[in-house]
């Protein structure tokens, strides 16, 4: 018995030692990685975007970048600096975005980029949460009377080089034994221009891009987007691999947008929620706990994000609803969609 | 004289000996190059390691999975390497045709600018000055968007005799499809030509060369017609393009992108070649004309036998530069979506993420192509240069 007691005491001691060591190894503040460090020292976020996709990312008549993808960047800047305008934008094409990420030319990229395994590994990047669940479609001139993909046998199809779209096109047509001639361009503008001029019979891209660009064609009603969707295109922001503190900031900023929508917190009413009694909301808005500190951000970082760009639904309604894009899968999980944020605790 | 040879040869100290200094400089240069290269390699490997990427060429065997508009037969299930080869072939095809046409255009324009005909001279001057002073990228885009894409749609193509069609998709023309009977036919026809000639020489030596050649031609023609009729399949079939639902089927097509690149490269480089040609002719001294006249040569003979050979000598090194520039400019194909080697490589880089490896391959390929062209031009240069006796 005595021996047992001694052993117990020893185990207790060891346990306490382990716990205390464990406690010691938990940092008082978040471990800041090289990218976060660099971005914070610069005081500005360098964000790679598209400038040819109205609704997602383009330049308005005042020369400002606007769109759904742009607001994701603005949200991250607001989380980091409390100011959504501390951003330097870099326009990237589908074909040159990979080298811009690999070389560290941009800190974060937010431009209709599909999350794939190859890109995850070979581009050496970390993808953030999917902000827009998309799928690849086709747009054809109405006068051709094309109803489905099989009707496109022998057609010339415009596609943007270096996209997953280009790969899916070849895969799908090969699998179904449909002949086609691809004509590849390096940007949305050149590709959609060539389609409109008649160089191609059809153009393929993500459904969202087709909807966005159809609105800019001279006679949008002359063109029809086929119902068939041939792929999954999860689009979202991404950062270079190797700094978890930075990818965590990206991830949790996007989750904050989802979470705010789920809780009904908007840019208009966020101030009122500050006095909420709901412990979940108090924690989320930094009134309680240390979530901001864990990320190396200000306690009220989520408040800054929501004030700057609103919640996910607000961003969607501001940029995409006017184009006629339906929410579809991009609803909160509580409303039948698949946008889902892990708990803020 | 004896005083010179009797002077003792002074051996300078080694750090003053020119021969040793030269060697030392070269060694220092090599070391410098190696150090710079080493630093770059070190930088590359550490960056790749930081990103967690491995360096290697094994990915070239993976299937490419993207479609290519034109070129040698290729299927998306084939490897990245095959896709790259398609690009190289397209680049070579585009460059070689462009070089030939640009040279022809340059010769005509260059000579026209020296011509005594006022209109030809002015026209050549205007064309040369326009295309020579606009960036080649703009010229290519001008041909593509300003000219070709504004041509009629494919269903309203311009037709020439129902065989050639010109539309915004490019130029469709009949192709010659060989069958398995082509080689036997060629053998038979060649044999017949040789036989008839031999027979005529032996039996009818009185027949002149013009008549003899006509007889050979007639015989071969008759035999060819017989082959086309008698063989189960015609040796060469003419495949005329026919408009289908979306496009022409059959025949060959010069795509809009290829045509735009061709026109762009030919007009740009052609104008530079025109200047090279003009300069070379101007560089031949006027005295050469006068001297030729003095020995009774006609204008044409003077041009052919005296002026051209001398001008050619001046022309060829500059032409070499123009050809090399043209080949490099063909990489602008990416602007109009022509599948040249650079365009396909950038797609490979993007789809595979292997930028460092692909850029190494691209640079090596351009280097190889240009070295071969340079070597060929130097060989020609050596053949035409002044042989001093």
XYZ file of C-alpha atoms in Angstrom, chain A:
345
model
C 0.000 0.000 0.000
C 2.740 2.353 0.893
C 4.482 1.605 -2.345
C 1.256 2.245 -4.258
C 0.848 5.573 -2.530
C 4.393 6.536 -3.365
C 3.864 5.546 -6.980
C 0.630 7.492 -7.074
C 2.401 10.490 -5.676
C 5.089 10.112 -8.279
C 2.545 9.839 -11.090
C 0.785 12.894 -9.754
C 4.036 14.771 -9.683
C 4.868 13.680 -13.195
C 1.399 14.668 -14.371
C 1.671 18.063 -12.750
C 5.088 18.526 -14.292
C 3.764 17.576 -17.687
C 0.814 19.939 -17.305
C 3.010 22.770 -16.170
C 5.373 22.189 -19.068
C 2.424 22.061 -21.374
C 1.136 25.305 -19.978
C 4.535 26.833 -20.377
C 4.701 25.865 -24.059
C 1.372 27.563 -24.821
C 2.339 31.039 -25.965
C 0.846 34.061 -24.324
C 0.323 35.407 -27.843
C -0.057 33.716 -31.228
C 3.101 32.501 -32.947
C 3.574 34.924 -35.793
C 4.888 33.390 -38.996
C 7.053 35.024 -41.694
C 4.194 36.094 -44.000
C 2.099 37.652 -41.229
C 5.232 39.378 -40.015
C 6.011 40.744 -43.452
C 2.451 41.905 -44.108
C 2.134 43.592 -40.717
C 5.493 45.345 -41.103
C 4.442 46.593 -44.538
C 1.108 47.817 -43.181
C -0.579 46.767 -46.408
C -1.929 43.537 -47.842
C -0.885 42.634 -51.403
C -3.826 40.904 -52.985
C -3.871 39.109 -56.364
C -7.205 39.597 -58.137
C -9.034 39.370 -61.449
C -9.947 42.621 -63.178
C -12.076 41.228 -65.995
C -14.972 39.572 -64.225
C -17.759 41.977 -63.287
C -19.385 40.973 -60.005
C -16.323 39.038 -58.828
C -13.430 41.324 -59.571
C -13.134 44.269 -61.927
C -12.394 47.977 -61.945
C -15.367 50.327 -61.725
C -15.696 53.698 -63.465
C -13.905 55.413 -60.558
C -10.882 53.183 -60.983
C -11.539 51.125 -57.843
C -11.453 47.372 -57.647
C -14.903 46.067 -56.770
C -16.566 42.671 -56.526
C -17.192 39.582 -54.480
C -13.583 38.357 -54.542
C -12.316 41.870 -53.834
C -14.457 42.041 -50.683
C -12.839 38.840 -49.398
C -9.483 40.639 -49.615
C -10.951 43.730 -47.979
C -12.254 41.547 -45.153
C -8.760 40.133 -44.526
C -7.243 43.637 -44.604
C -9.900 44.799 -42.135
C -9.067 41.854 -39.853
C -5.342 42.607 -40.014
C -5.313 46.389 -39.889
C -8.833 47.451 -38.955
C -8.931 49.158 -42.363
C -10.264 47.422 -45.522
C -8.440 49.874 -47.804
C -4.925 48.910 -46.764
C -4.577 46.788 -49.879
C -2.365 46.884 -52.900
C -4.056 45.061 -55.773
C -2.157 43.055 -58.368
C -4.010 41.916 -61.456
C -3.297 38.280 -62.230
C -4.374 36.249 -65.265
C -5.362 32.610 -65.045
C -2.041 31.717 -66.604
C 0.316 33.804 -64.462
C -1.343 33.499 -61.052
C 0.565 30.354 -60.155
C 4.001 31.935 -60.497
C 2.785 35.021 -58.604
C 1.893 32.785 -55.670
C 5.062 30.688 -55.852
C 7.344 33.707 -55.996
C 5.560 35.490 -53.154
C 4.616 38.448 -55.381
C 1.232 38.551 -53.637
C 0.356 37.707 -50.010
C -3.086 36.378 -50.774
C -4.993 35.608 -53.944
C -8.709 36.088 -54.292
C -9.635 35.532 -57.915
C -12.037 32.764 -59.020
C -9.492 29.989 -58.459
C -10.600 26.378 -58.170
C -9.257 24.329 -55.278
C -7.600 21.173 -56.608
C -5.133 18.724 -55.146
C -2.473 19.446 -57.782
C -2.647 23.161 -57.124
C -2.605 22.604 -53.374
C 0.696 20.720 -53.700
C 2.398 21.978 -56.862
C 1.629 25.641 -56.367
C 2.790 25.259 -52.740
C -0.265 27.088 -51.411
C -2.921 26.724 -48.739
C -6.502 27.143 -49.873
C -8.916 28.952 -47.619
C -12.567 28.042 -47.154
C -14.582 27.881 -50.357
C -16.391 31.182 -50.743
C -18.295 30.252 -53.877
C -19.370 26.775 -54.955
C -19.393 26.864 -58.732
C -19.541 24.480 -61.684
C -18.407 24.617 -65.275
C -20.937 25.492 -67.958
C -21.205 26.486 -71.597
C -22.558 29.559 -73.337
C -23.726 29.346 -76.951
C -25.339 31.712 -79.435
C -29.086 31.098 -79.420
C -29.274 30.999 -83.209
C -27.242 27.762 -83.285
C -30.086 25.948 -81.551
C -27.748 23.965 -79.290
C -29.550 22.317 -76.385
C -27.004 20.079 -74.751
C -23.351 19.074 -74.969
C -23.945 16.377 -77.566
C -25.156 19.088 -79.940
C -21.708 20.678 -79.727
C -20.073 17.820 -81.677
C -17.518 19.413 -84.011
C -17.807 22.840 -82.455
C -15.015 25.316 -81.824
C -14.931 26.238 -78.136
C -13.195 29.230 -76.559
C -11.522 28.575 -73.209
C -9.108 30.415 -70.938
C -5.629 28.903 -70.782
C -4.331 27.467 -67.537
C -7.728 26.854 -65.956
C -9.364 23.734 -64.577
C -12.053 24.546 -67.123
C -9.592 23.760 -69.907
C -8.902 20.347 -68.366
C -12.557 19.490 -67.682
C -13.451 20.416 -71.253
C -10.936 17.958 -72.680
C -11.849 15.271 -70.116
C -15.603 15.502 -70.593
C -15.561 15.633 -74.385
C -13.058 12.782 -74.510
C -15.186 10.668 -72.167
C -18.318 11.287 -74.208
C -16.593 10.950 -77.570
C -17.535 14.445 -78.728
C -15.162 16.142 -81.163
C -14.205 19.758 -80.493
C -11.557 22.341 -81.303
C -10.389 24.381 -78.331
C -9.176 27.938 -78.898
C -7.315 29.114 -75.815
C -6.757 32.685 -74.719
C -4.938 34.024 -71.705
C -7.653 36.266 -70.247
C -11.399 36.669 -69.794
C -11.466 39.738 -72.049
C -9.694 38.202 -75.031
C -11.594 34.943 -74.664
C -15.073 36.472 -74.445
C -14.251 38.990 -77.215
C -13.258 36.191 -79.566
C -16.451 34.327 -78.692
C -18.565 37.391 -79.312
C -16.811 38.111 -82.619
C -17.751 34.613 -83.726
C -14.335 32.940 -83.579
C -15.881 30.164 -81.457
C -19.285 28.530 -81.498
C -19.355 28.213 -77.726
C -17.411 29.389 -74.718
C -16.849 27.423 -71.558
C -16.057 28.751 -68.100
C -17.457 28.620 -64.585
C -21.213 29.272 -64.551
C -20.638 32.374 -62.443
C -18.167 33.770 -64.997
C -20.584 33.058 -67.862
C -23.399 34.861 -66.049
C -21.077 37.737 -65.185
C -19.728 38.141 -68.707
C -23.009 37.580 -70.515
C -24.227 40.817 -68.949
C -21.363 42.659 -70.661
C -22.030 41.255 -74.162
C -23.668 43.576 -76.693
C -26.870 41.551 -76.899
C -27.019 39.338 -73.805
C -30.315 37.840 -74.941
C -28.721 36.351 -78.054
C -26.711 33.988 -75.874
C -27.875 31.048 -73.845
C -26.087 29.294 -70.984
C -26.623 25.546 -71.218
C -28.149 23.909 -68.173
C -25.589 21.126 -68.084
C -22.843 21.615 -65.491
C -19.831 19.360 -66.013
C -17.711 19.892 -62.926
C -17.346 21.037 -59.329
C -15.484 24.325 -59.054
C -14.968 25.311 -55.427
C -13.627 28.871 -55.597
C -11.932 30.609 -52.725
C -8.924 32.598 -51.533
C -5.468 31.098 -51.065
C -2.120 31.991 -49.528
C 1.432 30.686 -49.830
C 2.259 27.589 -47.862
C 4.512 27.811 -44.823
C 2.836 30.295 -42.490
C -0.032 28.815 -40.567
C -0.614 32.002 -38.621
C -1.380 33.742 -41.899
C -3.559 31.012 -43.393
C -5.450 30.879 -40.074
C -6.186 34.601 -40.350
C -7.506 34.048 -43.897
C -9.584 31.036 -42.849
C -11.141 32.584 -39.776
C -11.858 35.857 -41.543
C -13.898 33.960 -44.149
C -15.544 31.913 -41.382
C -16.393 35.152 -39.606
C -18.318 36.238 -42.711
C -20.283 32.972 -42.704
C -20.792 33.092 -38.963
C -22.110 36.647 -39.016
C -24.703 35.717 -41.612
C -25.696 32.673 -39.596
C -26.189 34.866 -36.492
C -27.909 37.658 -38.411
C -25.127 40.152 -37.730
C -24.831 42.738 -40.527
C -22.790 45.868 -41.156
C -25.878 47.849 -40.165
C -26.614 46.195 -36.846
C -23.196 45.061 -35.634
C -23.027 47.933 -33.115
C -26.252 46.772 -31.477
C -24.902 43.231 -31.167
C -21.964 44.543 -29.121
C -24.270 44.699 -26.093
C -25.687 41.231 -26.754
C -25.980 38.868 -23.789
C -25.519 35.765 -25.969
C -22.129 34.320 -24.868
C -21.523 32.950 -28.366
C -21.943 36.379 -29.944
C -19.975 38.104 -27.170
C -17.058 35.759 -27.826
C -17.380 36.186 -31.604
C -17.351 39.976 -31.410
C -14.411 40.034 -28.998
C -16.430 41.274 -26.015
C -15.366 38.171 -24.156
C -12.519 35.657 -24.362
C -9.317 35.959 -26.375
C -10.117 34.729 -29.907
C -8.489 37.753 -31.536
C -5.384 37.355 -29.435
C -5.059 33.723 -30.498
C -4.860 34.833 -34.102
C -2.541 37.719 -33.296
C -5.310 40.212 -34.114
C -7.155 42.943 -32.222
C -9.963 41.695 -29.913
C -12.613 43.420 -32.047
C -11.265 42.208 -35.420
C -14.581 40.608 -36.427
C -16.371 43.897 -35.751
C -13.937 45.618 -38.144
C -14.499 42.955 -40.787
C -18.294 43.156 -40.620
C -18.318 46.949 -40.537
C -16.093 47.028 -43.611
C -17.754 44.494 -45.902
C -20.804 43.126 -44.107
C -21.527 39.439 -43.666
C -21.265 36.800 -46.412
C -24.887 37.273 -47.496
C -24.429 41.036 -47.768
C -21.359 40.592 -49.991
C -23.260 38.139 -52.176
C -26.309 40.367 -52.465
C -24.219 43.440 -53.212
C -22.262 41.953 -56.114
C -23.850 38.780 -57.431
C -27.608 39.021 -56.870
C -27.880 41.999 -59.273
C -26.310 39.809 -61.979
C -29.052 37.243 -61.493
C -26.863 34.695 -59.686
C -28.944 32.478 -57.404
C -27.628 31.596 -53.935
C -27.993 27.847 -54.567
C -25.379 25.920 -52.590
C -23.960 29.186 -51.330
C -26.561 29.521 -48.560
C -25.743 29.050 -44.881
C -26.182 25.401 -43.875
C -29.127 26.526 -41.770
C -30.974 27.483 -44.947
C -30.232 24.461 -47.077
C -26.839 25.524 -48.443
C -23.367 24.214 -47.559
C -21.678 27.349 -46.217
C -20.671 26.326 -42.727
C -18.331 27.918 -40.197
C -16.681 25.972 -37.369
C -17.505 27.256 -33.861
C -15.910 30.486 -32.694
C -14.766 29.335 -29.299
